[in-house]
Coordinates of C-alpha atoms in Angstrom, one line a residue:
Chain A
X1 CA 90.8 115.4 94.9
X2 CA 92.9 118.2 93.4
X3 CA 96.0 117.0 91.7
X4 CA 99.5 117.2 94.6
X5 CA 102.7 116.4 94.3
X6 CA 104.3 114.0 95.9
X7 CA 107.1 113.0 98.1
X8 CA 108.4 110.1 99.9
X9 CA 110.8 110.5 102.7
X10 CA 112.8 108.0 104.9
X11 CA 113.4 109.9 108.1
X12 CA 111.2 112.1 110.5
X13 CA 114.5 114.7 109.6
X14 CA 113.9 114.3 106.0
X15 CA 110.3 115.4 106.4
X16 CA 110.9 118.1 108.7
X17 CA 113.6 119.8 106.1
X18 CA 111.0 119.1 103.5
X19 CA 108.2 121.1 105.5
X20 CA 110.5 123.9 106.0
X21 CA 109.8 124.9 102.6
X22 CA 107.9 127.9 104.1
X23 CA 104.9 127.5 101.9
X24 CA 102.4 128.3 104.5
X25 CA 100.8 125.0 105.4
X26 CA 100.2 124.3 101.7
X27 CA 102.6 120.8 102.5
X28 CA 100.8 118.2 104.9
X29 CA 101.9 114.8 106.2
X30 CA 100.4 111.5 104.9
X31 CA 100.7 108.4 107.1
X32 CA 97.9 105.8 107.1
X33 CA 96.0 108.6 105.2
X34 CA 92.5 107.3 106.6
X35 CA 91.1 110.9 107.8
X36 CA 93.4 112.7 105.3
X37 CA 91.9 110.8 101.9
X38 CA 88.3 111.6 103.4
X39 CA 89.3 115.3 103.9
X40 CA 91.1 115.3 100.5
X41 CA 88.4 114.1 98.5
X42 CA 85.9 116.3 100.7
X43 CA 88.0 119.4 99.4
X44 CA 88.6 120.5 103.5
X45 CA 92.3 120.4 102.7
X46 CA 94.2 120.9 99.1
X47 CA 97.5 120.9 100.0
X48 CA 99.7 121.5 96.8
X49 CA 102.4 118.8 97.9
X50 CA 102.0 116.0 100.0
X51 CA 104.7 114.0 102.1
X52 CA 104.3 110.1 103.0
X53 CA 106.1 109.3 105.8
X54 CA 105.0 105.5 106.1
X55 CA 108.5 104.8 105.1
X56 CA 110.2 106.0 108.6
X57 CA 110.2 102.6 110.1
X58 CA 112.1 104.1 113.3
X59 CA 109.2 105.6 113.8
X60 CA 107.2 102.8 114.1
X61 CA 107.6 100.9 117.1
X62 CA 106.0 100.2 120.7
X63 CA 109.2 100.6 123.6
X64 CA 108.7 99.8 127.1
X65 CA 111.6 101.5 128.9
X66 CA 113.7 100.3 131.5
X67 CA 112.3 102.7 134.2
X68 CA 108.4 101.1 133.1
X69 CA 107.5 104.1 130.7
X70 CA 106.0 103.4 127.5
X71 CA 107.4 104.7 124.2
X72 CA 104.8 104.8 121.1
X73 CA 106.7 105.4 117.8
X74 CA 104.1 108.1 115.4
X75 CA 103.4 105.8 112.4
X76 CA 102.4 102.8 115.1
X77 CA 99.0 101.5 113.8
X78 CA 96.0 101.2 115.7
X79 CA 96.3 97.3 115.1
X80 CA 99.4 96.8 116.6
X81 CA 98.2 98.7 119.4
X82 CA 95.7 95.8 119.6
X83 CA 97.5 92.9 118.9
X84 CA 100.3 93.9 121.4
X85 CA 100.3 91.3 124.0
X86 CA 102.7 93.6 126.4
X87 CA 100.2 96.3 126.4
X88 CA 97.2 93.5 127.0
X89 CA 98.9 92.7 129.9
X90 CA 100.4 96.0 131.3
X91 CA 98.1 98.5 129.8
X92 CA 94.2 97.5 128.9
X93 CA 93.0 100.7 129.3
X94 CA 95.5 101.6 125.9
X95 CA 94.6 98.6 124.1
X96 CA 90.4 98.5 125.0
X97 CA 90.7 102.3 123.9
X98 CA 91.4 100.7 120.5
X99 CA 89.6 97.6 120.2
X100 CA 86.0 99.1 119.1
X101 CA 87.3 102.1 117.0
X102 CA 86.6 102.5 113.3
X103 CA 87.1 98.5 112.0
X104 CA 90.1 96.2 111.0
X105 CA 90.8 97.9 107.8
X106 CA 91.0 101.2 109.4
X107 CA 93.0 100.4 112.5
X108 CA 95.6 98.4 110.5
X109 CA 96.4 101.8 108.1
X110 CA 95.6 104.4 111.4
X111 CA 98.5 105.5 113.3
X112 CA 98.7 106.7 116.6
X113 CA 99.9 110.4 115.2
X114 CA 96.9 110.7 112.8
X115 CA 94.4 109.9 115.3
X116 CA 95.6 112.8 117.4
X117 CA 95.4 115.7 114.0
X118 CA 92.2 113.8 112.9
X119 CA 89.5 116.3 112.7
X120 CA 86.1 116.7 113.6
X121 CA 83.0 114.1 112.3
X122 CA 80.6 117.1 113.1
X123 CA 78.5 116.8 109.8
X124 CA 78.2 120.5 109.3
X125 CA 82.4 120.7 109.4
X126 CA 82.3 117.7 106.8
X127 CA 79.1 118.5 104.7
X128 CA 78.6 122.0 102.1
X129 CA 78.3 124.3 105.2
X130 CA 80.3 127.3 105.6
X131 CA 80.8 126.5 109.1
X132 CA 82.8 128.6 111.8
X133 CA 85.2 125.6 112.4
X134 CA 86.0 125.9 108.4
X135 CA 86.2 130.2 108.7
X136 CA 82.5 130.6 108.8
X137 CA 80.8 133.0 111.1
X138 CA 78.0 130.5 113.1
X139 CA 78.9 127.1 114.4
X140 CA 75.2 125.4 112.5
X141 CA 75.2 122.3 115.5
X142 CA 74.0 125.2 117.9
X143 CA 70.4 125.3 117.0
X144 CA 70.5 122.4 114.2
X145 CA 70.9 118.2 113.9
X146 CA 72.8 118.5 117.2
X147 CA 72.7 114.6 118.3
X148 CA 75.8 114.2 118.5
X149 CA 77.3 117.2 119.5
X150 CA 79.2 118.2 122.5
X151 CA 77.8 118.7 126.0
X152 CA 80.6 120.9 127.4
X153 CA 80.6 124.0 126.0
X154 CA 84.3 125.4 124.8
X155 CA 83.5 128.1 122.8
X156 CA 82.6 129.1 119.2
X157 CA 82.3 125.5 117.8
X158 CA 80.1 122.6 119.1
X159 CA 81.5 119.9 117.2
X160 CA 82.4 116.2 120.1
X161 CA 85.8 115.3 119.6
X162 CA 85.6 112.0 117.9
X163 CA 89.1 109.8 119.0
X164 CA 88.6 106.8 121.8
X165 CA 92.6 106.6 122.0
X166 CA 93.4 110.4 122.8
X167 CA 90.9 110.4 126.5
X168 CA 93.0 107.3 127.2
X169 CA 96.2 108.8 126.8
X170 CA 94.8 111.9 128.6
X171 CA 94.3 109.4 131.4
X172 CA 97.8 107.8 130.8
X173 CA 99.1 111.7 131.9
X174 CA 100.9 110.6 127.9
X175 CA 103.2 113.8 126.4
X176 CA 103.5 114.0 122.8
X177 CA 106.9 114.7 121.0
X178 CA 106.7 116.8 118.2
X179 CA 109.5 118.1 116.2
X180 CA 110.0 121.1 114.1
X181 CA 112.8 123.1 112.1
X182 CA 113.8 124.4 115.7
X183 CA 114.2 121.0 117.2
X184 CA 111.9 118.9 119.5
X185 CA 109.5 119.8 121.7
X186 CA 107.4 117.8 124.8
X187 CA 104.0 118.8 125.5
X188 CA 100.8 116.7 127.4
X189 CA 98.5 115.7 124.9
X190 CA 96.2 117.6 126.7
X191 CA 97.7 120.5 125.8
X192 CA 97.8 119.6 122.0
X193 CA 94.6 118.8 121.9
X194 CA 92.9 122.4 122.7
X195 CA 89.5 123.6 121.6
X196 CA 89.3 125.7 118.3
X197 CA 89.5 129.7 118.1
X198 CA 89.0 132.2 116.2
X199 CA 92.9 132.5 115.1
X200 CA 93.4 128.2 115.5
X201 CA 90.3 126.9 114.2
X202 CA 91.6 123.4 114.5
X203 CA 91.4 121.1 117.8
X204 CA 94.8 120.3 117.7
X205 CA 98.3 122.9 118.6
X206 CA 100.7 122.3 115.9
X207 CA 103.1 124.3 113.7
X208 CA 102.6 123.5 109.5
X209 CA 106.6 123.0 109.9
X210 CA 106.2 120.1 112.8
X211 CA 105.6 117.2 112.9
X212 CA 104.6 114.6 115.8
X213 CA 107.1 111.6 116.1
X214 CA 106.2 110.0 119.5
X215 CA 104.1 109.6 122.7
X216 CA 105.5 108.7 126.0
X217 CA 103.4 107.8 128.7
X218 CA 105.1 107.7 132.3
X219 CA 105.8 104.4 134.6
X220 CA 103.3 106.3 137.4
X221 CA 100.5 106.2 135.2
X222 CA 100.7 102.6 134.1
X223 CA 101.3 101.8 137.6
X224 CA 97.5 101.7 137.9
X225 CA 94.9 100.0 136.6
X226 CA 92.2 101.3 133.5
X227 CA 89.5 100.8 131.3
X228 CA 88.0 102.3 128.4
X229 CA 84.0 102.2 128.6
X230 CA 82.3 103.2 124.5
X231 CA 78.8 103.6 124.1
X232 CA 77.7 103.5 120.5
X233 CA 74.5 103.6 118.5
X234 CA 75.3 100.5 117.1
X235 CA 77.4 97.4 118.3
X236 CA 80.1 98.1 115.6
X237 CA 81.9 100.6 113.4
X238 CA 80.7 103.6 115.1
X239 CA 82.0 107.2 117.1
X240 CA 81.3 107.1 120.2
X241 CA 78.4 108.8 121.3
X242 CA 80.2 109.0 124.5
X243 CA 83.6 107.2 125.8
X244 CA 84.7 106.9 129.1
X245 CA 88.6 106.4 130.3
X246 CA 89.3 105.6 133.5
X247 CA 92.7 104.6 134.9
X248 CA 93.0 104.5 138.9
X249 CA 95.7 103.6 141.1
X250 CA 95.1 102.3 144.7
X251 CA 97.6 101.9 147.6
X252 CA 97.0 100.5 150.6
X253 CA 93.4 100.4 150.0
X254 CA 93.2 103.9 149.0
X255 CA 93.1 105.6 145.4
X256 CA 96.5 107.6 144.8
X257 CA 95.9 108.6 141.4
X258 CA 92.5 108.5 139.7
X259 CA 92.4 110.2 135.4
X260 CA 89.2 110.0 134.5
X261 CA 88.0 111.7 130.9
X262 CA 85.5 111.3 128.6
X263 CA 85.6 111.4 124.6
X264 CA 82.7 112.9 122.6
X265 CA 81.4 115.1 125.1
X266 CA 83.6 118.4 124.3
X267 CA 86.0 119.9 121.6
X268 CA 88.2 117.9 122.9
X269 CA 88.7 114.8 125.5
X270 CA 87.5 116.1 128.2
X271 CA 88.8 115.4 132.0
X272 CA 87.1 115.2 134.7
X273 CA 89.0 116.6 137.7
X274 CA 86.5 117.1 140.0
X275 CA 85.5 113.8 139.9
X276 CA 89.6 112.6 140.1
X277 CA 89.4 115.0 143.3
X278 CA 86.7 113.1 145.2
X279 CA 88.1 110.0 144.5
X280 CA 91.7 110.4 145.5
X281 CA 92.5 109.8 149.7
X282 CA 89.2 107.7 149.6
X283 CA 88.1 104.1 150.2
X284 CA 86.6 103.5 146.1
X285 CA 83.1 102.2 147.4
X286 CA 80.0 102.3 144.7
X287 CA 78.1 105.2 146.4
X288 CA 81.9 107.5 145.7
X289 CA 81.9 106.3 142.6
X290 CA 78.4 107.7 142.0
X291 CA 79.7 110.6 143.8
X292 CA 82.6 111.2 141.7
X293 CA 79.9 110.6 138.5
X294 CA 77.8 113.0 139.6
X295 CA 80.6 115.3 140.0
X296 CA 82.1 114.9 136.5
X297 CA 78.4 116.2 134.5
X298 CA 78.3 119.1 136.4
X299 CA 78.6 121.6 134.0
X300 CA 77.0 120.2 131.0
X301 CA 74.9 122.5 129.0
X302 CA 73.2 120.1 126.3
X303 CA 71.7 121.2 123.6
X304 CA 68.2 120.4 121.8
X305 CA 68.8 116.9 121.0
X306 CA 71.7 115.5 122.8
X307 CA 70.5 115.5 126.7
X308 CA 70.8 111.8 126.3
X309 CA 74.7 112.1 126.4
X310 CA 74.4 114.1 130.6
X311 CA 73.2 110.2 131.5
X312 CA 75.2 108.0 129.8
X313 CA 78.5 110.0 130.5
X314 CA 77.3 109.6 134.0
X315 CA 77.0 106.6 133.6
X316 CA 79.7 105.6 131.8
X317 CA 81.6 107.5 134.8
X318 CA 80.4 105.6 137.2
X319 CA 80.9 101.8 135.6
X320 CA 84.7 103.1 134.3
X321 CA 85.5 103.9 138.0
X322 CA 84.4 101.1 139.5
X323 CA 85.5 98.5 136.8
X324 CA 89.3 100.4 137.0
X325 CA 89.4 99.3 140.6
X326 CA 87.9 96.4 140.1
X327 CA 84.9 96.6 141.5
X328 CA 81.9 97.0 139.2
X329 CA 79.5 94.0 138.9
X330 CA 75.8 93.8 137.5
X331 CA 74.7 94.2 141.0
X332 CA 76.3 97.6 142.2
Chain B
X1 CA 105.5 99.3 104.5
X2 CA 108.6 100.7 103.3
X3 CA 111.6 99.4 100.6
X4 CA 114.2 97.0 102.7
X5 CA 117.1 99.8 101.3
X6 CA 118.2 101.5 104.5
X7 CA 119.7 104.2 102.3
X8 CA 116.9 104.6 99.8
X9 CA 117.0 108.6 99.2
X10 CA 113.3 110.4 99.1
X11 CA 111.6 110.3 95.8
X12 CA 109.7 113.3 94.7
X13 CA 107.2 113.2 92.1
X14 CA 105.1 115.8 90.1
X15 CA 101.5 116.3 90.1
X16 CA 101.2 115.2 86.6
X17 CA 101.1 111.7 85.4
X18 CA 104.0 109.1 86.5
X19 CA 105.3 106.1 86.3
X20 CA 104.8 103.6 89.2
X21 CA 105.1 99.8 90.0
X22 CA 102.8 97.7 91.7
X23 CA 102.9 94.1 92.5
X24 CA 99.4 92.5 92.1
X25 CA 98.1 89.4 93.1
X26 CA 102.0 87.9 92.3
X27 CA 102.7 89.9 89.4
X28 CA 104.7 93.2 88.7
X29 CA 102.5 96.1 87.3
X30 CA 103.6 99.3 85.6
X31 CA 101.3 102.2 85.3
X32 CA 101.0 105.8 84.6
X33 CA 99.4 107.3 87.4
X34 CA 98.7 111.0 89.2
X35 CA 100.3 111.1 93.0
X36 CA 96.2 111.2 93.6
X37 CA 95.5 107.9 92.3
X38 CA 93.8 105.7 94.9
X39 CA 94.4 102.3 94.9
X40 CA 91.3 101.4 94.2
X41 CA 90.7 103.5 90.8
X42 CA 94.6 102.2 89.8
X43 CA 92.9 98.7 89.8
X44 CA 89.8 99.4 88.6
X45 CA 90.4 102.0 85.8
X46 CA 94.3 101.5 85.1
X47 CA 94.7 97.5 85.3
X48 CA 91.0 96.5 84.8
X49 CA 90.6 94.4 88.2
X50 CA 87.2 95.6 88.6
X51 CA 86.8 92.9 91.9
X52 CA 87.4 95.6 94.3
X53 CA 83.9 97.9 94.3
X54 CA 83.7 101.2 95.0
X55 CA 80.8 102.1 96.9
X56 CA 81.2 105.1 99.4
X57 CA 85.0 105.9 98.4
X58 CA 84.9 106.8 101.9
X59 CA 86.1 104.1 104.1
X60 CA 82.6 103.9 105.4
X61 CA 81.5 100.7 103.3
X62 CA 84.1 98.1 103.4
X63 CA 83.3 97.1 99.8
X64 CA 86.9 98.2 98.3
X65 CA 88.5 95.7 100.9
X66 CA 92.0 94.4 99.3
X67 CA 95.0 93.0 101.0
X68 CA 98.3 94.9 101.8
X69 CA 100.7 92.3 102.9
X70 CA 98.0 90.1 104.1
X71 CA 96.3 93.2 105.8
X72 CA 92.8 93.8 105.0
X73 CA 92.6 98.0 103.7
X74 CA 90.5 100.1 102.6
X75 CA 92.2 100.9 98.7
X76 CA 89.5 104.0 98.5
X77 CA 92.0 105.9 101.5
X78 CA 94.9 104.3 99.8
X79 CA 97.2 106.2 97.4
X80 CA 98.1 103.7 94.6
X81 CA 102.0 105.6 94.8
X82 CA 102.5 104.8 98.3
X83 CA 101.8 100.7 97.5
X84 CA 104.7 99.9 95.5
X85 CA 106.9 97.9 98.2
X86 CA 103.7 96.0 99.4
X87 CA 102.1 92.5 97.9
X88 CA 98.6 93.7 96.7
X89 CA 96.3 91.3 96.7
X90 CA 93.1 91.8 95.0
X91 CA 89.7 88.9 94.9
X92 CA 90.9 88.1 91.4
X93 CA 94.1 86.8 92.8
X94 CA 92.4 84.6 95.4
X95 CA 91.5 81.3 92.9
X96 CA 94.1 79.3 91.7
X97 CA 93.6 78.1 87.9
X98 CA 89.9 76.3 88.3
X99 CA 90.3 76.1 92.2
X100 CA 88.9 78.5 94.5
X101 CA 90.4 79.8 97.5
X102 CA 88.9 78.1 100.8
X103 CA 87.0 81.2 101.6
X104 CA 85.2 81.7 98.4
X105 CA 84.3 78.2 98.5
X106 CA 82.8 78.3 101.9
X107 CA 81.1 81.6 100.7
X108 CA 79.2 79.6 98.0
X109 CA 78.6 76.6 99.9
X110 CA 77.0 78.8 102.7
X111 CA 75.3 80.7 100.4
X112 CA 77.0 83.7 101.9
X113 CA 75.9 86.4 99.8
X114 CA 72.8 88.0 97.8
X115 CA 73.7 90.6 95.5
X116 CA 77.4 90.0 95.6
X117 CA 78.6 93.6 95.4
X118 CA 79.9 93.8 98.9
X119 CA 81.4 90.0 98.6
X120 CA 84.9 90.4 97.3
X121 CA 85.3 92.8 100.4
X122 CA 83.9 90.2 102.4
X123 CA 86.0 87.3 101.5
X124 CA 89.4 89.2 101.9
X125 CA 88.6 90.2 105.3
X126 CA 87.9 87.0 106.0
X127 CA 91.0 85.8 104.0
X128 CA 93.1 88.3 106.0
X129 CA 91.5 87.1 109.9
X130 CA 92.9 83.4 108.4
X131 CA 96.1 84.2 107.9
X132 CA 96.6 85.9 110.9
X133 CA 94.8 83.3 113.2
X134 CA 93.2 79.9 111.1
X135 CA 91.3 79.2 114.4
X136 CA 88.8 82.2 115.2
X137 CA 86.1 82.2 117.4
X138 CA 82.7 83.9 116.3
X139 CA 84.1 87.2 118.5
X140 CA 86.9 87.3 116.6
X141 CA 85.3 86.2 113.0
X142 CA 82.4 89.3 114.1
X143 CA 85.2 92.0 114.5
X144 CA 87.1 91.2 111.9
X145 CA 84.3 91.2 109.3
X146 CA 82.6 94.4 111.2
X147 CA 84.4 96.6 108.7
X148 CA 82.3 95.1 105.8
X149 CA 78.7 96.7 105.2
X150 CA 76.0 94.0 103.6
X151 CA 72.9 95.8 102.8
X152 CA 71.3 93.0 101.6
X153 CA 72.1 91.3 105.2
X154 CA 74.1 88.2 104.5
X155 CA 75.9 88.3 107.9
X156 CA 74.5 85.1 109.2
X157 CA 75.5 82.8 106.4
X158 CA 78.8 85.1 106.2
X159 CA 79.5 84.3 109.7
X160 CA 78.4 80.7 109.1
X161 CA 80.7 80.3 106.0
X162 CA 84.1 82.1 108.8
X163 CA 82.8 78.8 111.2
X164 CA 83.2 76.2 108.7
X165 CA 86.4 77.5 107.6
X166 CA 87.6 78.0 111.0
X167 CA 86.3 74.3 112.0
X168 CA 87.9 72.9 108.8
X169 CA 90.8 74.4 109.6
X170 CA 91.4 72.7 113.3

């Protein structure tokens, strides 16, 4: 790690006027600092001044408004996520999203703003490769140890997009507040998440003077009913090789609303509409769900050694769907 | 996480070496320190509590495992600077005079380890499921401790050793 400086501010406005410094991104943001460190000590990022915003307690807090919406402050950990009772019983698909990411440690220092500017696990972007996603010229998971790497392809880079919490709050239709020198801004998070170019080589869409402070996720979307579906190489402490959110809401025996998207399949979580399409106006029955499954791998151009991931997102698809609704069993 | 002072003003600190204070296992530490200190190296190479290992200094072994608050972290991804309003506590502040914590008792009675290196890890992320809930079933004993690597494959007696403790306790 290169030596910093260091500041500690009190307020999401304190931080903002101490970005504003106009020294071209060479100030970043600390909160729980678990990606950050990494990237730190890996040399990806030497910014000469770093700001820890842990100490913004008001932006810290889980808020469910009087009109059902959910408020999630920033620096909310991963843990309290988990541990919230209300969102156990008004929103599993958030809290199962959660449960089987990283481990304890991590969860209780990640917060819910970090996991959305965490960057790639592609071992070419973190290893001594001159990558294009670091300003290199070839994207080395094309035609190299490509296991894990996407199955959509977005452009230049190849890298899967590694959160289980940002496809769930693509599901959740969740905006993210972010707020800058120029005030605040609203955008989906599946807007701020966006797959690398050649000017952004990043899979995230934010200014080096802004700053995310909150995600809101609207009283529709919790209306229904979710889950979060991980398949991992191993039982614990693993990315997903791929994750599947689901979150569908049914009215008089009909789906109304149906998110589904996948992590680890793409640059970034990756929804599948035409599989939402199929499903919405129908009677869910386990041959539409298959349907809609079908439907959401079209597309998918794997590479040498990650075919297995066409199957299991399927799959994944299909289970998600059915278990949302309420209806998967061993059986179907 | 932060000082109780609602008006505490932002501190700004050099690169170069300053002063900080930690509160370790009970007891008020000052050290000179870079902003890039981790945790882990302020206890290890500043106050000589070598308990906490480093093994990956990645947050991808568990080994490093102290208590923030009563929150099992990882002190590797931990910037010693940004501790100083939380109780640290470290595996040489588990025993009490000649009395062992609970936990490190059950550890030796269940013979919960081989080597040792990735135990004092071990025994705070037990330490910290405990506090939070004394009475955890082998679900919750598994995901807590499923942030601690063993490569010498204790998890059977470690999860034996979380059972007694969590039987003892109701």
């Amino acid at each position: 790690m290169r030596p910093f400086e260091h500041l500690t501010v009190q307020a999401a406005d304190e931080a903002i006027q101490a970005l504003a410094g106009g020294d071209g991104g060479n100030t970043r943001l600390i909160a729980g600092g678990t990606d950050l460190l990494p990237l730190l000590k890996d040399g990806l990022v030497n910014p000469g001044r770093l700001i820890d915003i842990k100490p913004a307690r008001a932006l810290r807090h889980l808020t469910f408004d009087a009109d059902g919406s959910l408020r999630i402050g920033a620096l909310t950990t991963l843990a309290e996520i988990e541990r919230s009772s209300q969102l156990a019983e008004r929103l599993p698909l958030l809290r199962q999203s959660v449960v089987d990411a990283a481990t304890p440690q991590l969860r209780a220092m990640a917060t819910v703003g970090g996991n959305l500017l965490q960057r790639s696990r592609c071992w070419y972007f973190r290893g001594p490769f001159d990558c294009w996603l670091k300003g290199g010229t070839v994207c080395y998971m094309r035609d190299g140890e490509n296991k894990y790497a996407a199955i959509f392809d977005q452009g230049p880079c190849r890298s899967a997009h590694p959160s289980d919490l940002a496809p769930a709050l693509v599901a959740l239709d969740a905006t993210v507040s972010i707020s800058g020198p120029a005030g605040s801004r609203t955008t989906p998070v599946a807007e701020f998440l966006a797959p690398p170019t050649n000017d952004e080589r990043v899979e995230y869409r934010l200014r080096p003077d802004e700053m995310v402070t909150e995600i809101r996720i609207p009283a529709e979307a919790i209306a229904g009913h979710g889950v979060y579906l991980k398949a991992m190489d191993r039982r614990a402490w693993a990315f997903a090789l791929v994750g599947a959110a689901a979150q569908v809401t049914i009215l008089d025996g009909k789906v109304a609303r149906a998110r589904l998207v996948f992590s680890a399949v793409a640059n970034v979580p990756w929804r599948a509409t035409a599989a939402e399409a199929l499903l919405v106006g129908q009677t869910l029955t386990p041959d539409l769900a298959a349907q809609a499954a079908d439907a959401a791998i079209a597309g998918a151009s794997p590479l040498a050694h990650n075919g297995y991931k066409v199957p299991l997102a399927r799959e994944l698809a299909r289970r998600a769907i059915l278990a949302a609704a309420n209806l998967w069993t061993e059986t179907n | 996480m932060s000082s109780p002072s609602s008006n505490a003003a932002s501190v700004s600190t050099s690169a170069s070496t300053t002063t900080i204070h930690l509160t370790v296992n009970g007891r008020t530490r000052t050290l000179s320190v870079e902003p890039r200190r981790t945790l882990l190296d302020a206890l290890r190479e500043d106050l000589h509590l070598t308990g906490a290992k480093p093994g990956c200094n990645m947050g991808q072994c568990g080994a490093c495992t102290v208590l923030l608050d009563g929150e099992a972290v990882y002190s590797c991804l931990a910037l010693a600077i940004e501790c100083q309003h939380q109780a640290i506590t470290t595996i040489e502040g588990l025993a009490h005079d000649d009395q062992l914590d609970p936990v490190q008792q059950a550890f030796i009675d269940h013979d919960a380890l081989q080597c040792g290196f990735c135990t004092p890890g071990q025994v705070l992320a037990l330490k910290s499921l405990l506090l939070r809930d004394p009475h955890p079933d082998d679900d919750a004993i598994e995901r807590a401790m499923a942030g601690n690597l063993c490569r010498c494959g204790a998890y059977p007696k470690i999860l034996a050793a979380a059972r007694s403790l969590a039987g003892r306790a109701s």
